[in-house]
Tab-separated table of C-alpha atoms in Angstrom:
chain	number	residue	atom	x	y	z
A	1	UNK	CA	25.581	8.278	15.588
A	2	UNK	CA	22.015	7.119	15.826
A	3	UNK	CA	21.230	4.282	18.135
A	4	UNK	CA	18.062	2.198	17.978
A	5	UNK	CA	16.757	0.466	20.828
A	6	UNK	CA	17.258	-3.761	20.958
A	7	UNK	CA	13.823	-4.374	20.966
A	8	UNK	CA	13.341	-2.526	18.117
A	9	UNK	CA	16.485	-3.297	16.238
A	10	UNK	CA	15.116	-7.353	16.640
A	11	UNK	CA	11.119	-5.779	14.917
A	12	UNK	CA	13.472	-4.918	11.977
A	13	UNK	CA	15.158	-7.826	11.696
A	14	UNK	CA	12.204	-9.911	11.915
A	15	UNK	CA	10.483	-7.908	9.072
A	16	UNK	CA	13.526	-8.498	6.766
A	17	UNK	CA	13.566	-11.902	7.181
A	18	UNK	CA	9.761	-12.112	6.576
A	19	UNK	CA	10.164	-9.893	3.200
A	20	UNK	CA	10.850	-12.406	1.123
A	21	UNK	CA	7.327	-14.267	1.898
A	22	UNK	CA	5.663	-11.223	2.064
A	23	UNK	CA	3.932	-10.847	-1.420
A	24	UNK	CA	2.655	-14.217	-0.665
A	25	UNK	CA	1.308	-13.367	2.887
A	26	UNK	CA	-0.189	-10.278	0.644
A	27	UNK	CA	-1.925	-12.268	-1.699
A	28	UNK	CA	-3.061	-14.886	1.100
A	29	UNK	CA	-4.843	-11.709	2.794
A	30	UNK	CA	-5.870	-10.624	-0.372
A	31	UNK	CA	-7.814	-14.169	-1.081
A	32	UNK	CA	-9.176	-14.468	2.571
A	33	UNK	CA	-11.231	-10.947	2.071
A	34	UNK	CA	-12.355	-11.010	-1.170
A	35	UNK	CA	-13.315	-14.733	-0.617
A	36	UNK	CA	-14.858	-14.696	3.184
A	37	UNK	CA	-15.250	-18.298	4.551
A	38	UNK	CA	-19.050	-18.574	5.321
A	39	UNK	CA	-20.439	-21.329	7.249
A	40	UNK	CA	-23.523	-23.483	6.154
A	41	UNK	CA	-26.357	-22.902	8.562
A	42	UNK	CA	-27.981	-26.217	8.991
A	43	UNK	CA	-30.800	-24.413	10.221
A	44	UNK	CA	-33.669	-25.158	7.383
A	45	UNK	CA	-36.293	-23.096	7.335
A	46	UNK	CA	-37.662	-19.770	8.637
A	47	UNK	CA	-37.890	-16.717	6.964
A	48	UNK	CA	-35.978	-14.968	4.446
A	49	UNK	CA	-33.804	-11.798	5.979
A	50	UNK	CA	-34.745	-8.361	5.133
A	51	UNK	CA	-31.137	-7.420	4.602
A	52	UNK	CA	-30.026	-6.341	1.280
A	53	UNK	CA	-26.796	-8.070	0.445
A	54	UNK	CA	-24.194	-5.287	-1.882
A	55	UNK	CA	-20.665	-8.145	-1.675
A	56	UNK	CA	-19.014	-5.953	-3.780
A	57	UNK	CA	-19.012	-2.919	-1.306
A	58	UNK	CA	-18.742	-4.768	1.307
A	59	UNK	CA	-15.100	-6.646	-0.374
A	60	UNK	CA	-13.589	-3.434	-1.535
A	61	UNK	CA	-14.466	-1.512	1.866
A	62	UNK	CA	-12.839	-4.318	3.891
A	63	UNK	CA	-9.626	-4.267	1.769
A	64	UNK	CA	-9.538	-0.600	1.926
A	65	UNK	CA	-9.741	-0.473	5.680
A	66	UNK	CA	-8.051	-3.770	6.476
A	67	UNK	CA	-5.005	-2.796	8.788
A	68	UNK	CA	-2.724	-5.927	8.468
A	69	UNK	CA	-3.026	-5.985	4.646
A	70	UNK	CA	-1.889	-1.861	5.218
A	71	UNK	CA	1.203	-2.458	7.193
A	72	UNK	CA	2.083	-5.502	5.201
A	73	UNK	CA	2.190	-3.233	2.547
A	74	UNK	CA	3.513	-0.351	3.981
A	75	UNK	CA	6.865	-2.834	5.055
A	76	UNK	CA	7.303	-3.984	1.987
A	77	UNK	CA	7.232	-0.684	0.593
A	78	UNK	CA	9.725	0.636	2.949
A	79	UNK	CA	12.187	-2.141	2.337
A	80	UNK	CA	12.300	-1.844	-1.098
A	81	UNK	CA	12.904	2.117	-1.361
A	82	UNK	CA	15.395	1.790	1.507
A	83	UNK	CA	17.261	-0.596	-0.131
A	84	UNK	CA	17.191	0.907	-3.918
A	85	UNK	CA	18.893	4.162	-1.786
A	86	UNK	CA	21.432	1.855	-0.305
A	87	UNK	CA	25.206	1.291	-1.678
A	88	UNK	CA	26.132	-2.239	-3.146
A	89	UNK	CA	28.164	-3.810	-0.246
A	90	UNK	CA	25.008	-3.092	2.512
A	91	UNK	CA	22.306	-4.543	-0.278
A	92	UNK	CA	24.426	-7.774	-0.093
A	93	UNK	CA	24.977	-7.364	3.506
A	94	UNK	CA	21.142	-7.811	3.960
A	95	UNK	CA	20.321	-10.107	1.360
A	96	UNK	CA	22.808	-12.423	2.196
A	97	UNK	CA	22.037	-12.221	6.035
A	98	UNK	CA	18.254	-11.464	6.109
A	99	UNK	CA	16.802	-12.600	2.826
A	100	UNK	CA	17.787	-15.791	2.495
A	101	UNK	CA	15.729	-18.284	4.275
A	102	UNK	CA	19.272	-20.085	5.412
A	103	UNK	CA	21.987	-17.679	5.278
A	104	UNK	CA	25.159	-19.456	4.817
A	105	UNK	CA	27.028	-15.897	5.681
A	106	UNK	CA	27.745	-13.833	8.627
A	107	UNK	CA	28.511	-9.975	8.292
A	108	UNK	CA	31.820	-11.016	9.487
A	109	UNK	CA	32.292	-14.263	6.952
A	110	UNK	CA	30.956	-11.471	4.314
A	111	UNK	CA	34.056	-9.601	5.111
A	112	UNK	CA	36.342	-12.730	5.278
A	113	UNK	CA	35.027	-14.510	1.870
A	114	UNK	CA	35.199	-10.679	0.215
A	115	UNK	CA	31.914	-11.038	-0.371
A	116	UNK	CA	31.690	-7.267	0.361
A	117	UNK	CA	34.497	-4.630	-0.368
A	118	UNK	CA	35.081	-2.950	3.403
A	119	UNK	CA	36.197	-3.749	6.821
A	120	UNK	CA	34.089	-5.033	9.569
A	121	UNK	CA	33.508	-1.516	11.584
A	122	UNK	CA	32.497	0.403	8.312
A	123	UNK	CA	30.558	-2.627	7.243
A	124	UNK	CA	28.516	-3.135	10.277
A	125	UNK	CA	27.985	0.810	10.360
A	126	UNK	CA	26.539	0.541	7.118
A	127	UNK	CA	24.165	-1.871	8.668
A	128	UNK	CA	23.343	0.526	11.559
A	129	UNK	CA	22.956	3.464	9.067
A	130	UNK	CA	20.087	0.962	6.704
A	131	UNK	CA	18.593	0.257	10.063
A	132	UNK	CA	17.951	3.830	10.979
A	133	UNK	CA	16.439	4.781	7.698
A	134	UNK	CA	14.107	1.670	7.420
A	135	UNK	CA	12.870	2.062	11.356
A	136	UNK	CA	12.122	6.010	10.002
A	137	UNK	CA	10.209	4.701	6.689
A	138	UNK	CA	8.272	2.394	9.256
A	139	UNK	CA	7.469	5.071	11.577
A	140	UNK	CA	9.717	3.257	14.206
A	141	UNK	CA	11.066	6.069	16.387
A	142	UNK	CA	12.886	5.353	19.332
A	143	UNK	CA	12.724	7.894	22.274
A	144	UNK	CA	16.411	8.993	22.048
């Protein structure tokens, strides 16, 4: 059995609870780079710059090379192919517990409500196990 570090156990965790907002957070990135917030210069006058202005090279270089709107990507990404490989009781398991933005359930009142179809050990293995293949789809290695 695998065992991933607390630390980076509670950087999962965190990013499955964000996933639900995350196509927003996507789009909000999105907006801020191809719209750029530019300040009025209240200085009037001088000359006019030599600089020749290309905003469409400059928008779609910046989104290319812009490394939060990359891993924001890259983690959704991950989540979703992780979960479309996972088995029905461990996609409820972390929808009910991560994705909602006030889970109502515990793994363990999952278990008691019958909410999923296996004890608590193999259940919270199954957790363990979708843990271990998201931190390797997120490049999340732990030393041992």
């Amino acid at each position: 059995m695998i065992t991933i570090r607390r630390g980076t156990k509670k950087r999962i965790e965190e990013i499955l609870r964000d996933y639900p907002k995350m196509a927003k957070h996507i789009d909000d990135r999105m907006q801020e780079l191809t719209v750029p917030y530019h300040s009025i210069d209240q200085n009037v006058g001088g000359g006019k710059s030599s600089k020749i202005s290309r905003p469409q090279e400059t928008i779609s270089i910046t989104i290319d090379e812009d490394r939060r709107l990359r891993a924001m990507e890259s983690e959704k990404k991950a989540i979703e192919a992780t979960v479309l490989e996972s088995d029905a009781d461990t996609i409820t398991m972390i929808t009910e517990v991560y994705f909602k933005e006030h889970p109502e359930f515990t793994i363990d009142g999952l278990i008691i409500n019958h909410k999923i179809n296996c004890s608590r050990n193999p259940a919270y293995q199954k957790k363990a196990d979708f843990f271990v293949r998201l931190a390797k789809r997120l490049n999340m290695y732990d030393p041992y």
